[in-house]
Coordinates of C-alpha atoms in Angstrom, one line a residue:
X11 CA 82.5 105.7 94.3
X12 CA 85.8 104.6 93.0
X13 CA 87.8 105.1 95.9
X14 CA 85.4 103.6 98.7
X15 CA 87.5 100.5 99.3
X16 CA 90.8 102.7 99.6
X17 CA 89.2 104.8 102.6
X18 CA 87.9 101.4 104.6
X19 CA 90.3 99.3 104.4
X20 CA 89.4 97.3 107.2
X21 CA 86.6 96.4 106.1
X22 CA 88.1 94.6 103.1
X23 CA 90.9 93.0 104.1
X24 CA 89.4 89.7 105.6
X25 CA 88.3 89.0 102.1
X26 CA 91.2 91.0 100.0
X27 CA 93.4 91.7 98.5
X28 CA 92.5 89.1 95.7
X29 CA 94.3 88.3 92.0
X30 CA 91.6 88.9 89.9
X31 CA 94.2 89.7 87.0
X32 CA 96.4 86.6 87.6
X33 CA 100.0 87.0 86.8
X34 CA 101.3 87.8 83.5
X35 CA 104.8 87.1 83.8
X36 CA 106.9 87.1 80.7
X37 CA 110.9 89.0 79.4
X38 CA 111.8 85.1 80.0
X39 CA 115.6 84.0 79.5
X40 CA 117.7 81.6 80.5
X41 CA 117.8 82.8 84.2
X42 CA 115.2 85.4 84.7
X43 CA 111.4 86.3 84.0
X44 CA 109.8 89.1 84.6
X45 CA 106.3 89.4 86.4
X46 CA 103.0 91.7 86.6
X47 CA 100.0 91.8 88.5
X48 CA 97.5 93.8 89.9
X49 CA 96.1 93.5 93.6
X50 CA 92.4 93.7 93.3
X51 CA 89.3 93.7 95.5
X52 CA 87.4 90.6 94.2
X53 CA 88.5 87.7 93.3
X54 CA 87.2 88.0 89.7
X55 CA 86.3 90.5 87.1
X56 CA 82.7 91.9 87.1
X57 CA 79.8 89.9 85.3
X58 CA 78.6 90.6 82.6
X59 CA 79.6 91.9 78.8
X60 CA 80.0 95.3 78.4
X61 CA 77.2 96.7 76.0
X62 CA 77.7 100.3 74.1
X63 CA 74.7 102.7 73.3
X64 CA 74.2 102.8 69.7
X65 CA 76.3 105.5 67.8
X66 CA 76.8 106.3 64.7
X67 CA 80.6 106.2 62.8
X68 CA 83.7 104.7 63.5
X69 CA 84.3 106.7 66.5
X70 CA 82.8 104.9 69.5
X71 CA 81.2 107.5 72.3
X72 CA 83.7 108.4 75.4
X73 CA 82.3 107.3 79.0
X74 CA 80.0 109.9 80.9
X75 CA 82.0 112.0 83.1
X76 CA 80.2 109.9 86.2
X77 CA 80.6 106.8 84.7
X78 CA 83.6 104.4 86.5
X79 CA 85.5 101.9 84.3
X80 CA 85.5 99.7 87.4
X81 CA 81.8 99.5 88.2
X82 CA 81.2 98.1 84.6
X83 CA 81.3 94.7 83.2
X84 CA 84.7 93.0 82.9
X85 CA 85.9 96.2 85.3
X86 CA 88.5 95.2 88.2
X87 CA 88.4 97.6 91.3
X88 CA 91.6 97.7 92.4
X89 CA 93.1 97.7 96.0
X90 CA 96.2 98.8 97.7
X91 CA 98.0 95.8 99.9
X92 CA 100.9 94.2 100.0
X93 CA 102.3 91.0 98.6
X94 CA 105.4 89.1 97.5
X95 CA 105.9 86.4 95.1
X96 CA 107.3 82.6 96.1
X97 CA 109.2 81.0 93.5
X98 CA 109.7 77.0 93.5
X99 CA 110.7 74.2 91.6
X100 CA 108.3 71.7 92.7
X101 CA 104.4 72.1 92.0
X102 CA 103.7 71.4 95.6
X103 CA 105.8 74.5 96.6
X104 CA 107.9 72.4 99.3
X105 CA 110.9 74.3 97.8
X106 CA 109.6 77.7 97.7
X107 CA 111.7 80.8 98.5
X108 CA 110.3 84.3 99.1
X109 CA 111.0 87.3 97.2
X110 CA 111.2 91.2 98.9
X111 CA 107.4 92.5 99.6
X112 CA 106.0 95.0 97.2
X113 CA 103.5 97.7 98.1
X114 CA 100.4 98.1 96.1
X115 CA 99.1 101.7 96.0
X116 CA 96.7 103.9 94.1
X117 CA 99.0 105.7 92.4
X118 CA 100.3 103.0 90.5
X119 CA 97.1 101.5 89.9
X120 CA 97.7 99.0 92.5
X121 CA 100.2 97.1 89.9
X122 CA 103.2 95.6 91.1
X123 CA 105.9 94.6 88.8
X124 CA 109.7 92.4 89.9
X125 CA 112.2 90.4 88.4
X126 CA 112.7 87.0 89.0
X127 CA 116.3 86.4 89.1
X128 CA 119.2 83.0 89.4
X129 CA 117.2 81.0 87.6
X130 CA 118.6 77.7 86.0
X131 CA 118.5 77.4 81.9
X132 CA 115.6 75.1 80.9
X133 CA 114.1 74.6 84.4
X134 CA 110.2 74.9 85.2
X135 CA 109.2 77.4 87.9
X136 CA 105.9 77.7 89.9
X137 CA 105.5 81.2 91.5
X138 CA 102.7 81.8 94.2
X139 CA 102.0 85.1 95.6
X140 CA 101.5 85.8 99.5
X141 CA 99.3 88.3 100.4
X142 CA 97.9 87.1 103.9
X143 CA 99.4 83.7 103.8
X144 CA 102.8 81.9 102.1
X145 CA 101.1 80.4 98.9
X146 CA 100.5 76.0 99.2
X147 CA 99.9 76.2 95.6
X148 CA 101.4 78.2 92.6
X149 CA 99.7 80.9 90.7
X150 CA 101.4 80.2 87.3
X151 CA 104.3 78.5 86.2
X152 CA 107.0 79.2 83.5
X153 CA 110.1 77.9 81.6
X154 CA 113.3 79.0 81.4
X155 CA 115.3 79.2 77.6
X156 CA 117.9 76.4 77.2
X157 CA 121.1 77.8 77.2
X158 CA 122.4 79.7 74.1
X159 CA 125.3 76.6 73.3
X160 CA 122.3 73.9 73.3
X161 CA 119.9 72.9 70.5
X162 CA 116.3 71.9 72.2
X163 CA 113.1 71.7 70.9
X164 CA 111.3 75.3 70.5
X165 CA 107.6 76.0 69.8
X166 CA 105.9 79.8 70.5
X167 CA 102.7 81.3 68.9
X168 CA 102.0 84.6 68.3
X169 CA 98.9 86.6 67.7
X170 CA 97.5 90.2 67.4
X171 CA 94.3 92.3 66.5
X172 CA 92.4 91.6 70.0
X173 CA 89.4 93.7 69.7
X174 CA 86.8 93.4 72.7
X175 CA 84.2 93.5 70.3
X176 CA 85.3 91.3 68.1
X177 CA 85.3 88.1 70.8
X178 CA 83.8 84.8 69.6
X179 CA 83.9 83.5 73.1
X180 CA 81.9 85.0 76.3
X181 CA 85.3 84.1 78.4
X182 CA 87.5 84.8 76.0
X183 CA 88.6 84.4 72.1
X184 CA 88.8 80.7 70.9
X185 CA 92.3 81.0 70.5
X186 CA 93.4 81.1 74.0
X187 CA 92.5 78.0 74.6
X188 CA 93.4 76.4 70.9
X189 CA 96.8 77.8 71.6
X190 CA 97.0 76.7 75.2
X191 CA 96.3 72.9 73.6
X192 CA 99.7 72.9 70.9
X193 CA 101.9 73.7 74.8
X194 CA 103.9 76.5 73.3
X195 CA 106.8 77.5 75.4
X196 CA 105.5 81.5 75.3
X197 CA 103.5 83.4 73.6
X198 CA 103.9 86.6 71.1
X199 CA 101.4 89.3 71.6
X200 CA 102.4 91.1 68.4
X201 CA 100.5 94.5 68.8
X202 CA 96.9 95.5 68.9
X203 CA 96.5 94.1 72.2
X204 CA 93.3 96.4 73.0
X205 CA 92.0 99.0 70.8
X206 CA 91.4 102.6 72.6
X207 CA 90.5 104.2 69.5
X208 CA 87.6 102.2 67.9
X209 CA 86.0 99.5 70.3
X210 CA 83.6 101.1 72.7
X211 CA 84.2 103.2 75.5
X212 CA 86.4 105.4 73.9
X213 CA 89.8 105.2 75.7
X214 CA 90.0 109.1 75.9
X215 CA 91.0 108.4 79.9
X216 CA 93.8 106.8 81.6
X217 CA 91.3 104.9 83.5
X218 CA 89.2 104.0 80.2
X219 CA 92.0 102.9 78.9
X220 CA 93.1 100.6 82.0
X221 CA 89.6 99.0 81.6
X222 CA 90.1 98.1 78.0
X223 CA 92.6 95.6 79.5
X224 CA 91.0 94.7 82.3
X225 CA 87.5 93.7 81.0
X226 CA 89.9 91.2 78.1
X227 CA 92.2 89.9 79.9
X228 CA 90.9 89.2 83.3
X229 CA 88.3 86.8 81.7
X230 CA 88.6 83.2 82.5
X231 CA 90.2 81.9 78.9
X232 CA 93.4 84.6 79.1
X233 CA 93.6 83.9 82.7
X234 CA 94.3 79.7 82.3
X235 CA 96.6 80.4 79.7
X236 CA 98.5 82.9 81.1
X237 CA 98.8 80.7 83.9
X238 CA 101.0 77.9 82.5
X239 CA 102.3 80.1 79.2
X240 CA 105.0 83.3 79.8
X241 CA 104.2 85.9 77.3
X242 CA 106.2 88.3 75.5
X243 CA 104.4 91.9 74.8
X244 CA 104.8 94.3 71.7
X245 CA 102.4 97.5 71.3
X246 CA 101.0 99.1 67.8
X247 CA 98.9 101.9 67.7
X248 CA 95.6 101.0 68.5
X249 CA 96.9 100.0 72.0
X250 CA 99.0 102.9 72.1
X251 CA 96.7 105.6 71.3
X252 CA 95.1 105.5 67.8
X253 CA 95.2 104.3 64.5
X254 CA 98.4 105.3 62.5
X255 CA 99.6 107.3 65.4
X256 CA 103.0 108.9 66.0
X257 CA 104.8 110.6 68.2
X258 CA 103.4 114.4 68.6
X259 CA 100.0 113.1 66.9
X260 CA 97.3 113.8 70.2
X261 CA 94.1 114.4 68.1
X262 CA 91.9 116.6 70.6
X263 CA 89.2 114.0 70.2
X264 CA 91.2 111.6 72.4
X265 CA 92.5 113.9 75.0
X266 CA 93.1 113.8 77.7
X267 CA 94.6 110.8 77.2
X268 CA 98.0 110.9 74.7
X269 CA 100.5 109.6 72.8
X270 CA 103.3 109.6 75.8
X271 CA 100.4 108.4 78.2
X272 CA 99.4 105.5 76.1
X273 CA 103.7 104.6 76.3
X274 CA 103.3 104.3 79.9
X275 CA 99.9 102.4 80.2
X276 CA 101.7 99.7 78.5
X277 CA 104.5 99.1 80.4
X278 CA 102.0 99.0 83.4
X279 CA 99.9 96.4 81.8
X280 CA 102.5 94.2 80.8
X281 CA 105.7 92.3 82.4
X282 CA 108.2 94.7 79.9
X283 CA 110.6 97.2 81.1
X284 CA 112.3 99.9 79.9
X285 CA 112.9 99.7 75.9
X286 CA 110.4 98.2 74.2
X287 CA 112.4 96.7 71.4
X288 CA 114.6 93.9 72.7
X289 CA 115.7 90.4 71.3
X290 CA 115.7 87.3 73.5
X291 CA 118.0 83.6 72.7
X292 CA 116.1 80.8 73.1
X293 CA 119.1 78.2 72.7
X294 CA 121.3 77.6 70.1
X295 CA 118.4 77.0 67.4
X296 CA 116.3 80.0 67.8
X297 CA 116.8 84.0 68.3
X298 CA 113.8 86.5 68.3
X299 CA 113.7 90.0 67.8
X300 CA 111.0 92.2 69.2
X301 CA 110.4 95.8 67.4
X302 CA 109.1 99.1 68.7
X303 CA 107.1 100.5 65.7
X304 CA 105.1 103.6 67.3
X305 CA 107.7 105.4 69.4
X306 CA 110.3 106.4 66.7
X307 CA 108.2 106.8 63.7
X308 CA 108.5 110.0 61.5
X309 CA 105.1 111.2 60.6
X310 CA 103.4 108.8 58.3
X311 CA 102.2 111.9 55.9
X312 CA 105.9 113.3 55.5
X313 CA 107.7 113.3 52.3
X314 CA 109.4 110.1 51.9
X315 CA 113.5 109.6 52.0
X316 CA 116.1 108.8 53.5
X317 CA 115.6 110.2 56.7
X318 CA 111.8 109.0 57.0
X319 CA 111.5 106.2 59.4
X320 CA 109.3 103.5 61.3
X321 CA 112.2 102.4 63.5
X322 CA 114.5 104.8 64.5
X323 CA 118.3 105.7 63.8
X324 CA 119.0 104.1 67.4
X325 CA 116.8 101.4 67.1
X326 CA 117.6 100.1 63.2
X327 CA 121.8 100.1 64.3
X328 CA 120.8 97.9 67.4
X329 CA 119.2 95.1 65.0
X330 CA 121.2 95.2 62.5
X331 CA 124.4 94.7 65.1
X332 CA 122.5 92.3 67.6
X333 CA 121.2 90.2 64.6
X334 CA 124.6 90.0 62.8
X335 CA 126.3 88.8 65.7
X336 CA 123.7 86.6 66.5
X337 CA 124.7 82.5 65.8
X338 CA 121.2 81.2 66.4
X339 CA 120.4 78.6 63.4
X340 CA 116.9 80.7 63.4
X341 CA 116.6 84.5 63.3
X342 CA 113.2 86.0 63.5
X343 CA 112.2 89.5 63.6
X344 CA 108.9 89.9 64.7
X345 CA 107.5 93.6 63.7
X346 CA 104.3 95.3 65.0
X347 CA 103.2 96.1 61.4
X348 CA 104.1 94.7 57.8
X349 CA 107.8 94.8 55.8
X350 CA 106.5 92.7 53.0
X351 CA 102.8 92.7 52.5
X352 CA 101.5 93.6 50.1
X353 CA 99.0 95.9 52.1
X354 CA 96.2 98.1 50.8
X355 CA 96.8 100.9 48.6
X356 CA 95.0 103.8 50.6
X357 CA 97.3 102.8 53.9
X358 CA 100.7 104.7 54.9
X359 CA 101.7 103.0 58.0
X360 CA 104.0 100.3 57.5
X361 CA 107.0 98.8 55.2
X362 CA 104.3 97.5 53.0
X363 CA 103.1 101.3 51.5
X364 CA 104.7 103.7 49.3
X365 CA 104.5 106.1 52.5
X366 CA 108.0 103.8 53.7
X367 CA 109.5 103.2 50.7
X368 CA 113.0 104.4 51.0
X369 CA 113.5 102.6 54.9
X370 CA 111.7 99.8 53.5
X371 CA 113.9 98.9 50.5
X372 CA 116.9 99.5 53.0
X373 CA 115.4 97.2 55.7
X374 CA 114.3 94.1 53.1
X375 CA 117.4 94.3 51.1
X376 CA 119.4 94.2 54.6
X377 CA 117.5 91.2 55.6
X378 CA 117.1 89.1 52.8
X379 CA 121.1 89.0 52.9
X380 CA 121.3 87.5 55.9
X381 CA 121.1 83.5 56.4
X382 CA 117.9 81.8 57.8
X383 CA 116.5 85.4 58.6
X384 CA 112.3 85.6 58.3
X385 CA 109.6 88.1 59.4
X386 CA 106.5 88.2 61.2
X387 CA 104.3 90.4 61.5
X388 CA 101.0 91.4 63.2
X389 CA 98.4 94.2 62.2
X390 CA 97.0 92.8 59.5
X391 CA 93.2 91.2 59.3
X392 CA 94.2 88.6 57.2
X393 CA 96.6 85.3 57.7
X394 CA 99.2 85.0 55.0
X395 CA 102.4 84.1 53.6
X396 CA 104.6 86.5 51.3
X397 CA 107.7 86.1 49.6
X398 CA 108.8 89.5 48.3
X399 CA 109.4 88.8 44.6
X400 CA 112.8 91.6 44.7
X401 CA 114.5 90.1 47.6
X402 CA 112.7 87.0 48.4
X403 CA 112.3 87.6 52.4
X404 CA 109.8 85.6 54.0
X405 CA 107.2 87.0 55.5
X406 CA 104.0 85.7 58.2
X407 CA 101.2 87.5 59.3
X408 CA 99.6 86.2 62.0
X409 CA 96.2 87.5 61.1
X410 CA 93.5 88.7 63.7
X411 CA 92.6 86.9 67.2
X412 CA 89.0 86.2 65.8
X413 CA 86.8 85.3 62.1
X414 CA 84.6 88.2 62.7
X415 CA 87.4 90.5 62.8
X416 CA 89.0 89.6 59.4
X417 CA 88.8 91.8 56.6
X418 CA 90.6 94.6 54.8
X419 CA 92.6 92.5 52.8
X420 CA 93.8 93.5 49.3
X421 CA 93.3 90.4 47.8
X422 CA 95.4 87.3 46.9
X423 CA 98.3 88.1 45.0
X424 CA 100.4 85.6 43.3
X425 CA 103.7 87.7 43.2
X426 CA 103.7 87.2 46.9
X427 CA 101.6 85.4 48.3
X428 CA 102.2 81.7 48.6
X429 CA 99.3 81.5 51.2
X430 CA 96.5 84.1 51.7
X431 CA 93.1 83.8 53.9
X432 CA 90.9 86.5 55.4
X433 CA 90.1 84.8 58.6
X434 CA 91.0 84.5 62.1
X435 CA 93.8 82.5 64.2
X436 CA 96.9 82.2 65.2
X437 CA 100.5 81.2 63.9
X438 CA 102.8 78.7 65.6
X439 CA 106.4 78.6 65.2
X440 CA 108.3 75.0 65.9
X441 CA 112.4 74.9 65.5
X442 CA 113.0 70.8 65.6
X443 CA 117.0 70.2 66.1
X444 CA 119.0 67.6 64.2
X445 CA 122.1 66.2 64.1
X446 CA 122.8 68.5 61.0
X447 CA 121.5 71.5 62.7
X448 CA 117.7 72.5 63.2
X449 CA 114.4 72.6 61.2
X450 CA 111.5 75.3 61.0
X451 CA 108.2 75.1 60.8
X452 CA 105.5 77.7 60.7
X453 CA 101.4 76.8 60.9
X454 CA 98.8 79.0 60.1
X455 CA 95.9 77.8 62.7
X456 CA 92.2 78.7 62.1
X457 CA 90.7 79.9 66.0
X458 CA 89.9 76.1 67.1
X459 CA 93.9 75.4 66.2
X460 CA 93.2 73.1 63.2
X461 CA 96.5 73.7 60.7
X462 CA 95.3 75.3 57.6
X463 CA 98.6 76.2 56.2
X464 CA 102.0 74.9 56.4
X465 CA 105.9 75.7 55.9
X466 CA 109.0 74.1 56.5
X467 CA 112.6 74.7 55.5
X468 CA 115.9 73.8 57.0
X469 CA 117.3 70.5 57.7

C-alpha cells in the first residue's frame, strides 16, 4: 500500500504535492542557510496519537512486517514532485528570486535538501516554495549572523531528550511554543532528537525510523516554530541507533537497521551536511561549537587511556585550532553528552564517567585555560549547573524537552553543582554587548518558559 500514490500520479497531483513537514532550514551564517523538506501527499500529518500494544521491558515491540509507518498516526506519505524555493526580503514576496528546481523521488524519501547562498549579514529572509505555483506568501523566514567584526545582541536556546512518549502536549511539547515566545535567533537541538531504541515502534527499519521523525516533528507546535526560528542539529545515540552506541556496535535486535544507517537518516532529516561537527560566528560577541559524539568514539567498555576517545584524533585537533583562533568575546562548545557532570555511577558514556577519564581530564584542563570558554551539554534528564571543582569550567545541561521525562539524576552535589533540578525545559543563552565588550547570560526555563535559574558573567 505504500507505494499507491507513486504508481497514479495523476490522480494526485491536483491536490499534491503538499509540505506537510514544513521547512527546517538551519547551518545559518552570515550569507548562507541551509534548507530541508520533504514533498508529501497531504497537507498534514495523519490524526491521531500513535498507541503501542502493551509489552513488557524496556525494549518496545518492532512493527509487524505488514504494518506501514505512513498509514499510522503522525505518519507522512511521501510523494515524488518537484519544487524550488523563492527567497525574498520582503514578507509580501514582491522581491522574490527563484532558486534551481529540485526533484523529489522515492529513493531519497522524497527529501530535498539546497543551500541558500549571497545572503547579506544580519538581514531577514522569507523563503516560499513553488510546487504548482510561484509562492505569494513565505513558508518560513530566517536571520542571517551579524558579521564577525560587529557586536549585536545574540539570544539561542537549546534543548534535547525529545521522546514521543514523553509529550505533555497533543501538538507538540510545551516548549516549542515557550521557546518560540523569548524570539531566539535559532535553536540548538542538542541530541536525542527521537529515540529508535526505547519509545515505541522499535526503529529496527529505515522506514520506522523515518516515522519516529515524522509523527514529532510534523505536528503543529514544531511546525510554527520552525517556521520563524532556523535550527541547528546535533545527534546522540538514541537518534543514531541506540543507547551508548558506537561505531561497529549493531546489536542483532535492531537490525536491519545500523549504526552507519542511523548516520545517514540524520543528515536526511535535518538541514546539516557533510561533517557533523562544525562551529558557526555569530558576530563579534558569540562563537559556537557543535560536537560529533557517536561517530568517533572508541568502544565505551575498552580499557581506558590515552588512546580511548569520545571525539576523535581528527575531530579534538579541529577544536582545539578553530577555538584558539577564535576572537569571539563568547566561546561555547556545545557537546551531545556531559564533560563535567557529575553523572551516575553505573554510566560509561560520556566525559562525566570513569569509562573517559584520561580524554576527559585532557579536554577540561584544555578548556578551562582558555578565556570566556563554557560548556553545554544535552543527554542528561536533569537541568543543571556544574562547576568542576579541579578546573572550574562551567558547565549547562539543558535537561529533557518534558517533566515527565526527567529522572536519573545522581543527586545534588555541592562540589558542583551551583544549580540542580530534575525537571523538564529548556536553556536560553543571551550575549548583551557593551561599550566594554559583551555580557552572558544563561536561564534555565521550566516547559511554560518561566526562568527558574539564572547566571551572568562578563561585563
Amino acid at each position: 500500500m505504500r507505494y499507491c500514490a507513486l504508481f497514479f500520479p495523476a490522480l494526485l497531483l491536483a491536490q499534491g504535492p503538499y509540505l506537510a513537514e514544513g521547512l527546517r532550514i538551519g547551518e545559518i551564517t552570515e550569507n548562507s542557510a541551509s534548507v530541508r523538506f520533504r514533498l508529501s501527499q497531504q497537507p498534514r500529518q495523519n490524526k491521531g496519537r500513535y498507541e503501542p500494544p502493551k509489552y513488557e521491558g524496556q525494549r518496545p515491540p518492532a512493527l509487524a512486517d505488514d504494518q506501514d509507518p505512513w498509514l499510522l498516526p503522525g505518519g507522512v506519505p511521501g510523494l515524488a514532485g518537484r519544487a524550488r524555493l523563492w527567497v525574498a526580503t520582503r514578507p509580501d514576496m514582491k522581491d522574490a528570486k527563484p532558486g534551481e528546481w529540485l526533484q523529489a523521488e522515492t529513493r531519497s524519501d522524497f527529501v530535498l535538501k539546497t543551500a541558500i547562498t549571497g545572503l547579506r549579514p544580519g538581514r531577514t529572509y522569507y523563503v516560499g516554495v513553488e510546487i504548482h505555483t510561484k509562492p505569494d506568501k513565505p513558508a518560513a523566514s530566517f536571520t542571517t549572523a551579524p558579521e564577525s567584526n560587529r557586536r549585536a545582541p545574540v539570544k539561542f536556546t537549546a534543548a534535547s531528550c525529545l521522546a514521543y512518549r514523553s509529550l505533555d502536549h497533543e501538538e507538540g511539547f510545551e516548549i516549542f511554543p515557550s521557546m518560540e515566545k523569548i524570539a531566539p535567533q535559532f535553536i540548538v537541538f542538542a541530541g536525542d532528537n527521537v529515540y529508535y531504541d526505547n519509545d515505541p515502534p522499535l526503529a529496527n527499519t529505515t522506514e520506522a525510523a523515518r516515522y519516529h521523525w515524522q509523527r514529532l516533528y510534523a505536528m503543529p507546535r514544531p511546525l510554527a516554530l520552525f517556521s520563524r526560528t532556523p535550527q541547528y542539529w546535533m545527534k546522540d545515540d538514541r537518534d543514531t541507533l541506540c543507547d551508548d552506541c558506537w561505531p561497529g556496535r549493531d546489536p542483532d535486535w535492531m537490525r536491519p537497521m545500523t549504526f552507519a544507517e542511523g548516520q545517514r537518516i540524520f543528515l536526511e532529516q535535518t538541514p546539516v551536511e557533510g561533517k557533523t561537527y562544525r562551529t558557526f560566528r555569530w558576530g563579534r560577541s558569540l562563537q559556537i561549537w557543535l560536537l560529533e559524539g557517536r561517530d568517533f568514539r572508541s568502544p565505551n567498555d575498552s580499557a581506558d587511556g590515552p588512546s580511548k576517545t569520545i571525539l576523535g584524533a581528527e575531530q579534538k585537533a579541529w577544536l582545539k585550532s578553530t577555538l584558539d583562533q577564535s576572537d569571539a568575546d563568547w566561546r561555547i562548545i556545545i557537546s551531545p553528552t556531559p564533560w563535567v557532570g557529575p553523572d551516575r555511577p553505573d554510566k560509561a558514556d560520556n566525559y562525566a564517567n570513569a569509562a573517559f577519564a584520561t580524554e576527559a581530564k585532557e579536554m577540561r584542563a584544555w578548556a578551562s585555560q582558555k578565556k570566556n570558554v563554557i560548556v553545554i551539554c544535552g543527554d542528561r534528564h536533569w537541568q543543571y549547573h556544574s562547576v568542576d571543582p579541579e578546573t572550574g569550567l562551567h558547565e549547562f545541561g539543558t535537561g529533557p524537552a518534558s517533566d515527565s521525562h526527567a529522572g536519573g539524576s545522581p543527586g545534588e552535589d555541592r562540589r558542583f553543582h551551583r544549580f540542580h533540578r530534575v525537571a523538564g525545559g529548556f536553556l536560553s543563552v543571551s550575549v548583551e554587548p557593551s561599550a566594554a565588550g559583551s555580557r552572558l547570560v544563561l536561564r534555565h526555563h521550566d516547559v511554560k518558559g518561566a526562568v527558574v535559574y539564572e547566571f551572568s558573567t562578563g561585563s
